[in-house]
PDB file of C-alpha atoms and ligand atoms in Angstrom:
ATOM      1  CA  MET A  74       0.000   0.000   0.000  1.00 79.00           C
ATOM      2  CA  LYS A  75       1.328   3.429  -0.924  1.00 94.00           C
ATOM      3  CA  LYS A  76       2.026   6.135   1.718  1.00 98.00           C
ATOM      4  CA  ILE A  77       1.543   9.428  -0.073  1.00 98.00           C
ATOM      5  CA  ILE A  78       2.356  12.988   0.966  1.00 98.00           C
ATOM      6  CA  VAL A  79       0.496  15.644  -1.051  1.00 98.00           C
ATOM      7  CA  THR A  80       1.580  19.311  -1.111  1.00 98.00           C
ATOM      8  CA  GLY A  81      -0.900  22.034  -2.061  1.00 97.00           C
ATOM      9  CA  ALA A  82      -3.611  19.641  -0.917  1.00 96.00           C
ATOM     10  CA  LEU A  83      -6.253  22.344  -0.421  1.00 94.00           C
ATOM     11  CA  GLY A  84      -5.933  23.751  -3.946  1.00 93.00           C
ATOM     12  CA  GLN A  85      -8.188  23.126  -6.928  1.00 93.00           C
ATOM     13  CA  ILE A  86      -6.714  19.722  -7.806  1.00 96.00           C
ATOM     14  CA  GLY A  87      -5.362  18.748  -4.383  1.00 96.00           C
ATOM     15  CA  SER A  88      -8.641  18.993  -2.505  1.00 94.00           C
ATOM     16  CA  GLU A  89     -10.315  16.448  -4.792  1.00 96.00           C
ATOM     17  CA  LEU A  90      -7.183  14.377  -5.276  1.00 98.00           C
ATOM     18  CA  ILE A  91      -6.793  13.605  -1.569  1.00 97.00           C
ATOM     19  CA  VAL A  92     -10.382  12.300  -1.454  1.00 97.00           C
ATOM     20  CA  LYS A  93      -9.705   9.997  -4.406  1.00 98.00           C
ATOM     21  CA  LEU A  94      -6.342   8.812  -3.088  1.00 98.00           C
ATOM     22  CA  ARG A  95      -7.865   8.088   0.341  1.00 97.00           C
ATOM     23  CA  ASP A  96     -10.622   6.054  -1.314  1.00 97.00           C
ATOM     24  CA  ILE A  97      -8.019   3.968  -3.131  1.00 97.00           C
ATOM     25  CA  TYR A  98      -5.142   3.715  -0.634  1.00 97.00           C
ATOM     26  CA  GLY A  99      -6.865   4.327   2.719  1.00 97.00           C
ATOM     27  CA  LYS A 100      -7.475   7.475   4.723  1.00 96.00           C
ATOM     28  CA  ASP A 101      -4.402   7.156   6.938  1.00 97.00           C
ATOM     29  CA  ASN A 102      -2.053   6.516   4.001  1.00 98.00           C
ATOM     30  CA  VAL A 103      -2.473   9.989   2.525  1.00 98.00           C
ATOM     31  CA  LEU A 104      -0.963  12.992   4.320  1.00 98.00           C
ATOM     32  CA  ALA A 105      -2.468  16.256   3.074  1.00 97.00           C
ATOM     33  CA  THR A 106      -0.328  19.374   3.499  1.00 98.00           C
ATOM     34  CA  ASP A 107      -0.860  23.009   2.621  1.00 97.00           C
ATOM     35  CA  ILE A 108       0.385  26.425   3.670  1.00 96.00           C
ATOM     36  CA  ARG A 109      -2.617  26.833   5.979  1.00 91.00           C
ATOM     37  CA  LYS A 110      -5.528  24.768   7.129  1.00 85.00           C
ATOM     38  CA  GLU A 111      -8.619  26.391   5.675  1.00 77.00           C
ATOM     39  CA  LYS A 112     -11.023  23.487   5.780  1.00 78.00           C
ATOM     40  CA  ASP A 113     -11.454  20.095   7.324  1.00 81.00           C
ATOM     41  CA  VAL A 114      -9.836  17.418   5.192  1.00 86.00           C
ATOM     42  CA  ASN A 115     -11.134  14.330   6.953  1.00 88.00           C
ATOM     43  CA  GLY A 116      -7.761  12.659   7.493  1.00 94.00           C
ATOM     44  CA  PRO A 117      -4.109  13.386   8.307  1.00 96.00           C
ATOM     45  CA  PHE A 118      -3.141  17.022   7.659  1.00 97.00           C
ATOM     46  CA  GLU A 119      -0.040  19.120   8.388  1.00 97.00           C
ATOM     47  CA  VAL A 120       0.734  22.751   7.682  1.00 97.00           C
ATOM     48  CA  LEU A 121       3.647  22.936   5.221  1.00 98.00           C
ATOM     49  CA  ASP A 122       5.217  25.846   3.364  1.00 98.00           C
ATOM     50  CA  VAL A 123       6.960  24.172   0.423  1.00 98.00           C
ATOM     51  CA  THR A 124       9.824  26.657   0.572  1.00 97.00           C
ATOM     52  CA  ASP A 125      10.774  25.035   3.919  1.00 98.00           C
ATOM     53  CA  GLU A 126      12.743  21.967   2.831  1.00 98.00           C
ATOM     54  CA  ASN A 127      13.575  20.810   6.351  1.00 98.00           C
ATOM     55  CA  ARG A 128       9.933  20.602   7.381  1.00 98.00           C
ATOM     56  CA  MET A 129       9.030  18.882   4.109  1.00 98.00           C
ATOM     57  CA  TYR A 130      11.754  16.303   4.767  1.00 98.00           C
ATOM     58  CA  GLU A 131      10.741  15.762   8.417  1.00 98.00           C
ATOM     59  CA  LEU A 132       7.031  15.405   7.620  1.00 98.00           C
ATOM     60  CA  SER A 133       7.713  12.959   4.773  1.00 98.00           C
ATOM     61  CA  LYS A 134      10.073  10.909   6.929  1.00 98.00           C
ATOM     62  CA  GLN A 135       7.828  10.821  10.013  1.00 98.00           C
ATOM     63  CA  PHE A 136       4.864   9.803   7.888  1.00 98.00           C
ATOM     64  CA  GLY A 137       6.887   7.019   6.245  1.00 98.00           C
ATOM     65  CA  ALA A 138       5.998   8.312   2.780  1.00 98.00           C
ATOM     66  CA  ASP A 139       7.030   6.339  -0.295  1.00 98.00           C
ATOM     67  CA  THR A 140       5.346   8.756  -2.746  1.00 98.00           C
ATOM     68  CA  MET A 141       5.129  12.530  -3.082  1.00 98.00           C
ATOM     69  CA  ILE A 142       2.548  14.365  -5.155  1.00 98.00           C
ATOM     70  CA  HIS A 143       3.720  17.947  -5.386  1.00 98.00           C
ATOM     71  CA  MET A 144       0.848  20.256  -6.355  1.00 98.00           C
ATOM     72  CA  ALA A 145       1.733  23.539  -4.600  1.00 97.00           C
ATOM     73  CA  ALA A 146       2.284  26.245  -7.239  1.00 96.00           C
ATOM     74  CA  LEU A 147       1.032  29.608  -8.478  1.00 95.00           C
ATOM     75  CA  LEU A 148      -1.052  29.521 -11.683  1.00 95.00           C
ATOM     76  CA  SER A 149      -0.407  31.549 -14.830  1.00 95.00           C
ATOM     77  CA  ALA A 150      -2.271  34.832 -14.255  1.00 95.00           C
ATOM     78  CA  THR A 151      -1.141  35.176 -10.609  1.00 95.00           C
ATOM     79  CA  ALA A 152       2.430  34.315 -11.537  1.00 96.00           C
ATOM     80  CA  GLU A 153       2.395  37.122 -14.122  1.00 95.00           C
ATOM     81  CA  LYS A 154       1.419  39.631 -11.390  1.00 95.00           C
ATOM     82  CA  ASN A 155       4.431  38.741  -9.269  1.00 96.00           C
ATOM     83  CA  PRO A 156       7.006  36.870 -11.373  1.00 98.00           C
ATOM     84  CA  GLN A 157       9.810  36.925  -8.786  1.00 98.00           C
ATOM     85  CA  PHE A 158       7.575  35.430  -6.097  1.00 97.00           C
ATOM     86  CA  ALA A 159       6.326  32.867  -8.649  1.00 98.00           C
ATOM     87  CA  TRP A 160       9.873  31.791  -9.441  1.00 98.00           C
ATOM     88  CA  ASN A 161      10.701  31.388  -5.749  1.00 97.00           C
ATOM     89  CA  LEU A 162       7.570  29.423  -4.942  1.00 97.00           C
ATOM     90  CA  ASN A 163       7.244  27.343  -8.104  1.00 98.00           C
ATOM     91  CA  MET A 164      10.918  26.522  -8.615  1.00 98.00           C
ATOM     92  CA  GLY A 165      12.043  26.662  -4.979  1.00 98.00           C
ATOM     93  CA  GLY A 166       9.143  24.423  -3.943  1.00 98.00           C
ATOM     94  CA  LEU A 167       9.816  21.960  -6.753  1.00 98.00           C
ATOM     95  CA  MET A 168      13.546  21.802  -6.050  1.00 98.00           C
ATOM     96  CA  ASN A 169      12.862  21.110  -2.354  1.00 98.00           C
ATOM     97  CA  ALA A 170      10.306  18.444  -3.217  1.00 98.00           C
ATOM     98  CA  LEU A 171      12.695  16.718  -5.640  1.00 98.00           C
ATOM     99  CA  GLU A 172      15.478  16.801  -3.060  1.00 98.00           C
ATOM    100  CA  VAL A 173      13.211  15.192  -0.459  1.00 98.00           C
ATOM    101  CA  ALA A 174      12.176  12.587  -3.054  1.00 98.00           C
ATOM    102  CA  ARG A 175      15.847  11.876  -3.769  1.00 98.00           C
ATOM    103  CA  GLU A 176      16.844  11.669  -0.101  1.00 98.00           C
ATOM    104  CA  LEU A 177      13.927   9.437   0.909  1.00 98.00           C
ATOM    105  CA  ASN A 178      13.643   7.514  -2.378  1.00 98.00           C
ATOM    106  CA  LEU A 179      10.036   8.593  -3.053  1.00 98.00           C
ATOM    107  CA  GLN A 180       8.093   8.060  -6.243  1.00 98.00           C
ATOM    108  CA  PHE A 181       7.297  11.578  -7.442  1.00 98.00           C
ATOM    109  CA  PHE A 182       4.539  13.347  -9.394  1.00 98.00           C
ATOM    110  CA  THR A 183       4.226  17.005 -10.287  1.00 98.00           C
ATOM    111  CA  PRO A 184       2.080  18.585 -12.996  1.00 98.00           C
ATOM    112  CA  SER A 185       3.271  20.635 -15.913  1.00 98.00           C
ATOM    113  CA  SER A 186       0.762  22.499 -18.093  1.00 98.00           C
ATOM    114  CA  ILE A 187      -0.189  23.616 -21.593  1.00 98.00           C
ATOM    115  CA  GLY A 188       1.447  26.817 -20.280  1.00 98.00           C
ATOM    116  CA  ALA A 189       4.811  25.169 -21.009  1.00 98.00           C
ATOM    117  CA  PHE A 190       4.201  26.014 -24.682  1.00 98.00           C
ATOM    118  CA  GLY A 191       4.600  29.421 -26.294  1.00 98.00           C
ATOM    119  CA  PRO A 192       3.755  31.450 -29.394  1.00 98.00           C
ATOM    120  CA  SER A 193       6.317  29.650 -31.589  1.00 98.00           C
ATOM    121  CA  THR A 194       4.966  26.181 -30.668  1.00 98.00           C
ATOM    122  CA  PRO A 195       2.805  24.566 -33.397  1.00 98.00           C
ATOM    123  CA  LYS A 196      -0.742  25.631 -32.430  1.00 98.00           C
ATOM    124  CA  ASP A 197      -2.849  22.687 -33.566  1.00 98.00           C
ATOM    125  CA  ASN A 198      -2.484  19.106 -32.392  1.00 98.00           C
ATOM    126  CA  THR A 199       0.708  20.250 -30.643  1.00 98.00           C
ATOM    127  CA  PRO A 200       3.133  17.307 -30.564  1.00 98.00           C
ATOM    128  CA  GLN A 201       4.510  15.764 -27.366  1.00 98.00           C
ATOM    129  CA  ASP A 202       8.056  16.789 -28.292  1.00 98.00           C
ATOM    130  CA  THR A 203       8.169  20.225 -29.859  1.00 98.00           C
ATOM    131  CA  LEU A 204       9.394  23.815 -29.566  1.00 98.00           C
ATOM    132  CA  GLN A 205       8.903  25.219 -26.034  1.00 98.00           C
ATOM    133  CA  ARG A 206       9.663  28.929 -25.770  1.00 98.00           C
ATOM    134  CA  PRO A 207       6.912  30.188 -23.409  1.00 98.00           C
ATOM    135  CA  THR A 208       6.587  33.931 -22.808  1.00 97.00           C
ATOM    136  CA  THR A 209       5.095  33.819 -19.286  1.00 97.00           C
ATOM    137  CA  MET A 210       6.838  33.287 -15.927  1.00 98.00           C
ATOM    138  CA  TYR A 211       4.478  30.335 -15.346  1.00 98.00           C
ATOM    139  CA  GLY A 212       5.577  28.815 -18.651  1.00 98.00           C
ATOM    140  CA  VAL A 213       9.248  29.384 -17.846  1.00 98.00           C
ATOM    141  CA  ASN A 214       8.695  27.631 -14.494  1.00 98.00           C
ATOM    142  CA  LYS A 215       6.886  24.741 -16.156  1.00 98.00           C
ATOM    143  CA  VAL A 216       9.554  24.104 -18.806  1.00 98.00           C
ATOM    144  CA  ALA A 217      12.318  24.351 -16.194  1.00 98.00           C
ATOM    145  CA  GLY A 218      10.291  22.020 -13.958  1.00 98.00           C
ATOM    146  CA  GLU A 219       9.866  19.440 -16.726  1.00 98.00           C
ATOM    147  CA  LEU A 220      13.616  19.465 -17.338  1.00 98.00           C
ATOM    148  CA  LEU A 221      14.424  19.304 -13.625  1.00 98.00           C
ATOM    149  CA  CYS A 222      12.184  16.248 -13.195  1.00 98.00           C
ATOM    150  CA  ASP A 223      13.870  14.549 -16.176  1.00 98.00           C
ATOM    151  CA  TYR A 224      17.243  15.438 -14.643  1.00 98.00           C
ATOM    152  CA  TYR A 225      16.384  13.903 -11.267  1.00 98.00           C
ATOM    153  CA  PHE A 226      15.384  10.697 -13.063  1.00 98.00           C
ATOM    154  CA  THR A 227      18.474  10.386 -15.268  1.00 97.00           C
ATOM    155  CA  ARG A 228      20.983  11.726 -12.706  1.00 98.00           C
ATOM    156  CA  TYR A 229      19.634  10.199  -9.483  1.00 98.00           C
ATOM    157  CA  GLY A 230      17.119   7.550 -10.568  1.00 98.00           C
ATOM    158  CA  VAL A 231      14.187   9.305  -8.834  1.00 98.00           C
ATOM    159  CA  ASP A 232      10.959   7.832 -10.253  1.00 98.00           C
ATOM    160  CA  THR A 233       9.586  11.173 -11.464  1.00 98.00           C
ATOM    161  CA  ARG A 234       6.346  11.302 -13.462  1.00 98.00           C
ATOM    162  CA  GLY A 235       4.086  14.095 -14.711  1.00 98.00           C
ATOM    163  CA  VAL A 236       1.536  15.356 -17.207  1.00 98.00           C
ATOM    164  CA  ARG A 237       0.891  18.651 -18.963  1.00 98.00           C
ATOM    165  CA  PHE A 238      -2.564  19.517 -17.701  1.00 98.00           C
ATOM    166  CA  PRO A 239      -4.938  21.563 -19.822  1.00 98.00           C
ATOM    167  CA  GLY A 240      -7.482  23.872 -18.107  1.00 98.00           C
ATOM    168  CA  LEU A 241      -9.258  21.852 -15.407  1.00 98.00           C
ATOM    169  CA  ILE A 242     -12.960  22.210 -14.720  1.00 97.00           C
ATOM    170  CA  SER A 243     -14.634  21.202 -11.487  1.00 96.00           C
ATOM    171  CA  TYR A 244     -17.611  22.053  -9.293  1.00 95.00           C
ATOM    172  CA  ALA A 245     -15.855  21.273  -5.997  1.00 92.00           C
ATOM    173  CA  THR A 246     -13.042  23.797  -5.427  1.00 86.00           C
ATOM    174  CA  PRO A 247     -12.760  26.879  -7.645  1.00 84.00           C
ATOM    175  CA  PRO A 248      -9.394  27.505  -9.327  1.00 79.00           C
ATOM    176  CA  GLY A 249      -7.411  30.605  -8.384  1.00 84.00           C
ATOM    177  CA  GLY A 250      -5.392  32.775 -10.710  1.00 92.00           C
ATOM    178  CA  GLY A 251      -5.401  30.719 -13.907  1.00 95.00           C
ATOM    179  CA  THR A 252      -6.072  31.772 -17.504  1.00 96.00           C
ATOM    180  CA  THR A 253      -8.489  28.918 -18.188  1.00 97.00           C
ATOM    181  CA  ASP A 254     -10.611  29.736 -15.081  1.00 97.00           C
ATOM    182  CA  TYR A 255     -13.313  31.294 -17.276  1.00 98.00           C
ATOM    183  CA  ALA A 256     -14.419  27.781 -18.208  1.00 98.00           C
ATOM    184  CA  VAL A 257     -15.260  27.159 -14.526  1.00 97.00           C
ATOM    185  CA  ASP A 258     -16.683  30.635 -13.741  1.00 97.00           C
ATOM    186  CA  ILE A 259     -19.094  30.378 -16.646  1.00 97.00           C
ATOM    187  CA  TYR A 260     -20.908  27.416 -15.057  1.00 97.00           C
ATOM    188  CA  TYR A 261     -21.173  29.145 -11.655  1.00 96.00           C
ATOM    189  CA  LYS A 262     -22.518  32.347 -13.226  1.00 96.00           C
ATOM    190  CA  ALA A 263     -24.892  30.421 -15.485  1.00 97.00           C
ATOM    191  CA  VAL A 264     -26.468  28.720 -12.458  1.00 96.00           C
ATOM    192  CA  GLU A 265     -26.370  31.798 -10.183  1.00 94.00           C
ATOM    193  CA  ASN A 266     -27.281  34.643 -12.581  1.00 95.00           C
ATOM    194  CA  GLY A 267     -28.120  33.160 -15.972  1.00 97.00           C
ATOM    195  CA  ARG A 268     -25.454  35.280 -17.625  1.00 97.00           C
ATOM    196  CA  TYR A 269     -21.665  35.546 -17.927  1.00 98.00           C
ATOM    197  CA  THR A 270     -19.128  38.082 -19.127  1.00 98.00           C
ATOM    198  CA  SER A 271     -16.113  36.298 -20.578  1.00 98.00           C
ATOM    199  CA  TYR A 272     -12.633  37.757 -20.117  1.00 98.00           C
ATOM    200  CA  ILE A 273     -11.402  35.483 -22.919  1.00 98.00           C
ATOM    201  CA  ALA A 274     -12.285  36.523 -26.478  1.00 98.00           C
ATOM    202  CA  GLU A 275     -14.536  34.590 -28.822  1.00 98.00           C
ATOM    203  CA  GLY A 276     -12.528  32.262 -31.053  1.00 98.00           C
ATOM    204  CA  THR A 277      -9.785  31.544 -28.456  1.00 98.00           C
ATOM    205  CA  TYR A 278      -9.410  27.763 -28.361  1.00 98.00           C
ATOM    206  CA  MET A 279      -7.741  26.058 -25.400  1.00 98.00           C
ATOM    207  CA  ASP A 280      -7.529  22.462 -24.193  1.00 98.00           C
ATOM    208  CA  MET A 281      -9.665  21.523 -21.197  1.00 98.00           C
ATOM    209  CA  MET A 282     -10.476  18.507 -19.033  1.00 98.00           C
ATOM    210  CA  TYR A 283     -13.077  17.598 -16.410  1.00 98.00           C
ATOM    211  CA  MET A 284     -11.566  17.002 -12.968  1.00 98.00           C
ATOM    212  CA  PRO A 285     -12.485  13.280 -12.647  1.00 98.00           C
ATOM    213  CA  ASP A 286     -10.399  12.573 -15.768  1.00 98.00           C
ATOM    214  CA  ALA A 287      -7.476  14.618 -14.408  1.00 98.00           C
ATOM    215  CA  LEU A 288      -7.494  12.732 -11.091  1.00 98.00           C
ATOM    216  CA  GLN A 289      -7.719   9.362 -12.841  1.00 98.00           C
ATOM    217  CA  ALA A 290      -4.782  10.360 -15.061  1.00 98.00           C
ATOM    218  CA  ILE A 291      -2.599  11.016 -11.992  1.00 98.00           C
ATOM    219  CA  VAL A 292      -3.486   7.638 -10.479  1.00 98.00           C
ATOM    220  CA  ASP A 293      -3.015   5.772 -13.784  1.00 98.00           C
ATOM    221  CA  LEU A 294       0.353   7.354 -14.511  1.00 98.00           C
ATOM    222  CA  MET A 295       1.633   6.671 -10.988  1.00 98.00           C
ATOM    223  CA  GLU A 296       0.474   3.035 -11.232  1.00 97.00           C
ATOM    224  CA  ALA A 297       1.860   2.549 -14.759  1.00 98.00           C
ATOM    225  CA  ASP A 298       4.738   0.184 -15.461  1.00 97.00           C
ATOM    226  CA  GLY A 299       7.766   2.500 -15.347  1.00 96.00           C
ATOM    227  CA  SER A 300       9.677   0.393 -17.885  1.00 96.00           C
ATOM    228  CA  LYS A 301       7.083   1.328 -20.552  1.00 95.00           C
ATOM    229  CA  LEU A 302       7.446   5.093 -20.022  1.00 97.00           C
ATOM    230  CA  LYS A 303       9.607   6.739 -22.631  1.00 95.00           C
ATOM    231  CA  HIS A 304       8.727  10.293 -21.600  1.00 94.00           C
ATOM    232  CA  ARG A 305       8.028   9.942 -17.832  1.00 92.00           C
ATOM    233  CA  ASN A 306       7.429  13.676 -17.244  1.00 92.00           C
ATOM    234  CA  ALA A 307       5.245  16.184 -18.999  1.00 96.00           C
ATOM    235  CA  PHE A 308       2.924  13.919 -20.984  1.00 98.00           C
ATOM    236  CA  ASN A 309       0.476  15.939 -23.090  1.00 98.00           C
ATOM    237  CA  ILE A 310      -3.062  15.043 -22.010  1.00 98.00           C
ATOM    238  CA  THR A 311      -6.360  16.585 -23.088  1.00 98.00           C
ATOM    239  CA  ALA A 312     -10.054  15.761 -23.208  1.00 98.00           C
ATOM    240  CA  MET A 313     -11.515  18.571 -25.344  1.00 98.00           C
ATOM    241  CA  SER A 314     -10.670  21.865 -27.002  1.00 98.00           C
ATOM    242  CA  PHE A 315     -13.232  24.669 -27.239  1.00 98.00           C
ATOM    243  CA  GLU A 316     -13.625  28.436 -27.370  1.00 98.00           C
ATOM    244  CA  PRO A 317     -15.998  30.524 -25.208  1.00 98.00           C
ATOM    245  CA  SER A 318     -19.012  30.575 -27.544  1.00 98.00           C
ATOM    246  CA  GLN A 319     -18.972  26.769 -27.766  1.00 98.00           C
ATOM    247  CA  ILE A 320     -19.182  26.259 -24.006  1.00 98.00           C
ATOM    248  CA  ALA A 321     -21.890  28.959 -23.872  1.00 98.00           C
ATOM    249  CA  ALA A 322     -23.887  27.124 -26.587  1.00 98.00           C
ATOM    250  CA  GLU A 323     -23.606  23.878 -24.630  1.00 98.00           C
ATOM    251  CA  ILE A 324     -24.875  25.573 -21.446  1.00 98.00           C
ATOM    252  CA  LYS A 325     -27.748  27.145 -23.417  1.00 98.00           C
ATOM    253  CA  LYS A 326     -29.024  23.638 -24.258  1.00 98.00           C
ATOM    254  CA  HIS A 327     -29.824  23.265 -20.537  1.00 97.00           C
ATOM    255  CA  ILE A 328     -30.479  26.908 -19.581  1.00 97.00           C
ATOM    256  CA  PRO A 329     -32.121  28.363 -22.733  1.00 97.00           C
ATOM    257  CA  THR A 330     -32.176  31.915 -21.318  1.00 97.00           C
ATOM    258  CA  PHE A 331     -28.399  31.916 -20.647  1.00 98.00           C
ATOM    259  CA  GLU A 332     -26.600  34.920 -22.178  1.00 97.00           C
ATOM    260  CA  MET A 333     -22.891  35.630 -22.572  1.00 98.00           C
ATOM    261  CA  ASP A 334     -21.020  38.779 -23.557  1.00 98.00           C
ATOM    262  CA  TYR A 335     -17.321  39.703 -23.602  1.00 98.00           C
ATOM    263  CA  ASP A 336     -15.059  42.094 -21.690  1.00 98.00           C
ATOM    264  CA  VAL A 337     -11.620  40.856 -22.655  1.00 98.00           C
ATOM    265  CA  ASP A 338      -8.809  41.036 -20.083  1.00 97.00           C
ATOM    266  CA  PRO A 339      -5.646  41.858 -22.092  1.00 97.00           C
ATOM    267  CA  THR A 340      -3.271  40.059 -19.711  1.00 95.00           C
ATOM    268  CA  ARG A 341      -5.102  36.752 -19.644  1.00 96.00           C
ATOM    269  CA  GLN A 342      -5.972  37.020 -23.341  1.00 98.00           C
ATOM    270  CA  ALA A 343      -2.284  37.438 -24.206  1.00 97.00           C
ATOM    271  CA  ILE A 344      -1.452  34.338 -22.160  1.00 97.00           C
ATOM    272  CA  ALA A 345      -4.247  32.344 -23.844  1.00 98.00           C
ATOM    273  CA  ASP A 346      -3.086  33.515 -27.292  1.00 98.00           C
ATOM    274  CA  SER A 347       0.396  32.190 -26.580  1.00 98.00           C
ATOM    275  CA  TRP A 348      -0.914  28.673 -25.771  1.00 98.00           C
ATOM    276  CA  PRO A 349      -1.899  25.905 -28.199  1.00 98.00           C
ATOM    277  CA  ASN A 350      -5.412  25.528 -29.630  1.00 98.00           C
ATOM    278  CA  SER A 351      -5.253  21.779 -29.082  1.00 98.00           C
ATOM    279  CA  ILE A 352      -2.577  19.281 -28.059  1.00 98.00           C
ATOM    280  CA  ASP A 353      -1.829  15.717 -29.120  1.00 98.00           C
ATOM    281  CA  SER A 354      -2.008  13.197 -26.268  1.00 98.00           C
ATOM    282  CA  SER A 355      -1.046  10.085 -28.257  1.00 98.00           C
ATOM    283  CA  ALA A 356       2.210   9.482 -26.293  1.00 98.00           C
ATOM    284  CA  ALA A 357       0.185   9.266 -23.040  1.00 98.00           C
ATOM    285  CA  VAL A 358      -2.287   6.917 -24.740  1.00 98.00           C
ATOM    286  CA  GLU A 359       0.480   4.656 -26.065  1.00 98.00           C
ATOM    287  CA  GLU A 360       2.775   4.626 -23.024  1.00 98.00           C
ATOM    288  CA  TRP A 361       0.296   4.308 -20.129  1.00 98.00           C
ATOM    289  CA  GLY A 362      -3.195   4.039 -21.609  1.00 97.00           C
ATOM    290  CA  PHE A 363      -4.475   7.574 -20.926  1.00 98.00           C
ATOM    291  CA  LYS A 364      -8.178   7.913 -21.722  1.00 97.00           C
ATOM    292  CA  ALA A 365     -10.628  10.719 -20.906  1.00 98.00           C
ATOM    293  CA  GLN A 366     -14.270   9.874 -20.176  1.00 98.00           C
ATOM    294  CA  TYR A 367     -15.784  13.364 -20.431  1.00 98.00           C
ATOM    295  CA  ASN A 368     -16.324  15.525 -23.508  1.00 98.00           C
ATOM    296  CA  LEU A 369     -17.916  18.999 -23.450  1.00 98.00           C
ATOM    297  CA  GLU A 370     -21.451  17.632 -23.654  1.00 98.00           C
ATOM    298  CA  LYS A 371     -21.102  15.068 -20.865  1.00 98.00           C
ATOM    299  CA  MET A 372     -19.119  17.444 -18.644  1.00 98.00           C
ATOM    300  CA  THR A 373     -21.741  20.193 -18.988  1.00 98.00           C
ATOM    301  CA  ILE A 374     -24.561  17.889 -17.897  1.00 98.00           C
ATOM    302  CA  ASP A 375     -22.592  16.796 -14.830  1.00 98.00           C
ATOM    303  CA  MET A 376     -21.309  20.282 -13.925  1.00 97.00           C
ATOM    304  CA  LEU A 377     -24.764  21.871 -14.080  1.00 97.00           C
ATOM    305  CA  GLU A 378     -26.375  19.095 -12.071  1.00 97.00           C
ATOM    306  CA  LYS A 379     -23.691  19.139  -9.353  1.00 96.00           C
ATOM    307  CA  LEU A 380     -23.519  22.944  -9.187  1.00 96.00           C
ATOM    308  CA  ASN A 381     -27.295  23.266  -8.942  1.00 94.00           C
ATOM    309  CA  ARG A 382     -27.223  20.940  -5.958  1.00 94.00           C
ATOM    310  CA  LYS A 383     -24.200  22.638  -4.360  1.00 92.00           C
ATOM    311  CA  LEU A 384     -25.426  26.216  -4.776  1.00 88.00           C
ATOM    312  CA  LYS A 385     -28.936  25.337  -3.578  1.00 82.00           C
ATOM    313  CA  ALA A 386     -27.475  23.700  -0.471  1.00 82.00           C
ATOM    314  CA  ILE A 387     -25.550  26.851   0.510  1.00 76.00           C
ATOM    315  CA  SER A 388     -28.285  29.395  -0.337  1.00 70.00           C
TER     316      SER A 388
HETATM  317  C1  AKB B 475      -3.837  28.150 -15.835  1.00 61.90           C
HETATM  318  O1  AKB B 475      -4.739  28.626 -16.549  1.00 61.90           O
HETATM  319  O2  AKB B 475      -2.890  28.794 -15.382  1.00 61.90           O
HETATM  320  C2  AKB B 475      -3.890  26.667 -15.541  1.00 61.90           C
HETATM  321  C3  AKB B 475      -3.103  25.895 -16.545  1.00 61.90           C
HETATM  322  C4  AKB B 475      -3.651  25.607 -17.877  1.00 61.90           C
HETATM  323  O3  AKB B 475      -2.000  25.515 -16.255  1.00 61.90           O
HETATM  324  N1  AKB B 475      -5.253  26.226 -15.501  1.00 61.90           N
END
């Protein structure tokens, strides 16, 4: 049975990931950590600032961890507001986590992102191995992180693994500070107000994925036979690619009075414009059997149903 320490466990992915991991591996085998305790996590929890390597080491050792899932990071739009802080947190945190993984011989997962691509990357069906010259601090962190994880595998034999996540959509914990967040906000606003103003312009395609598929991808990659992995880190994965008017049209099928207009945010639009329209996930399919269950239609049905229930319960 795995013993897993998760950093950033109260974030958008972490808060659902710890529930899934505890279902699979047992409540007491998953230690959730985050910079502060903001909600009850129904299982072991410790406060951890990922820039504190000593505490990360001590907590991992005391817990008897054999696996680390390192999620703590700033997302693209927030990183652009404070690039120096983003470098320190994203790269400092990752370096500490890799060092702890090396010292304690932990299997290791950390996510990269479609943000690791830039304006000179081929835009459509972006290959697994291609040009990566991102123009955002987040992208710079992600490319450096991908390389660092590869380095720790080849230099020290640390079993590092990772995926490039697209925008992730979920009804449980809202994202904070990303460029793709509009695709979550739109569902909340559709249910709450019946209308939405998009900060991303019509015609801007980006890859997206529903959270259950993202969580399953982490579990599947960590359970995959390591000898079959040619890439190990930074696998392209995606479930769908759409632009704002397509998600609005899908919502309108269920809420016919739903209206959307645009008030484009230049910063987030520039980031979105520098990212691919759609990426090719065939390496993940071939090497560890990646498969997404949700497309835009199926995700929209589930999101609206779950959000209706959630928002009614708190009103
Ligand atoms: C963001 O928008 O910053 C993230 C991502 C695609 O990495 N959701």
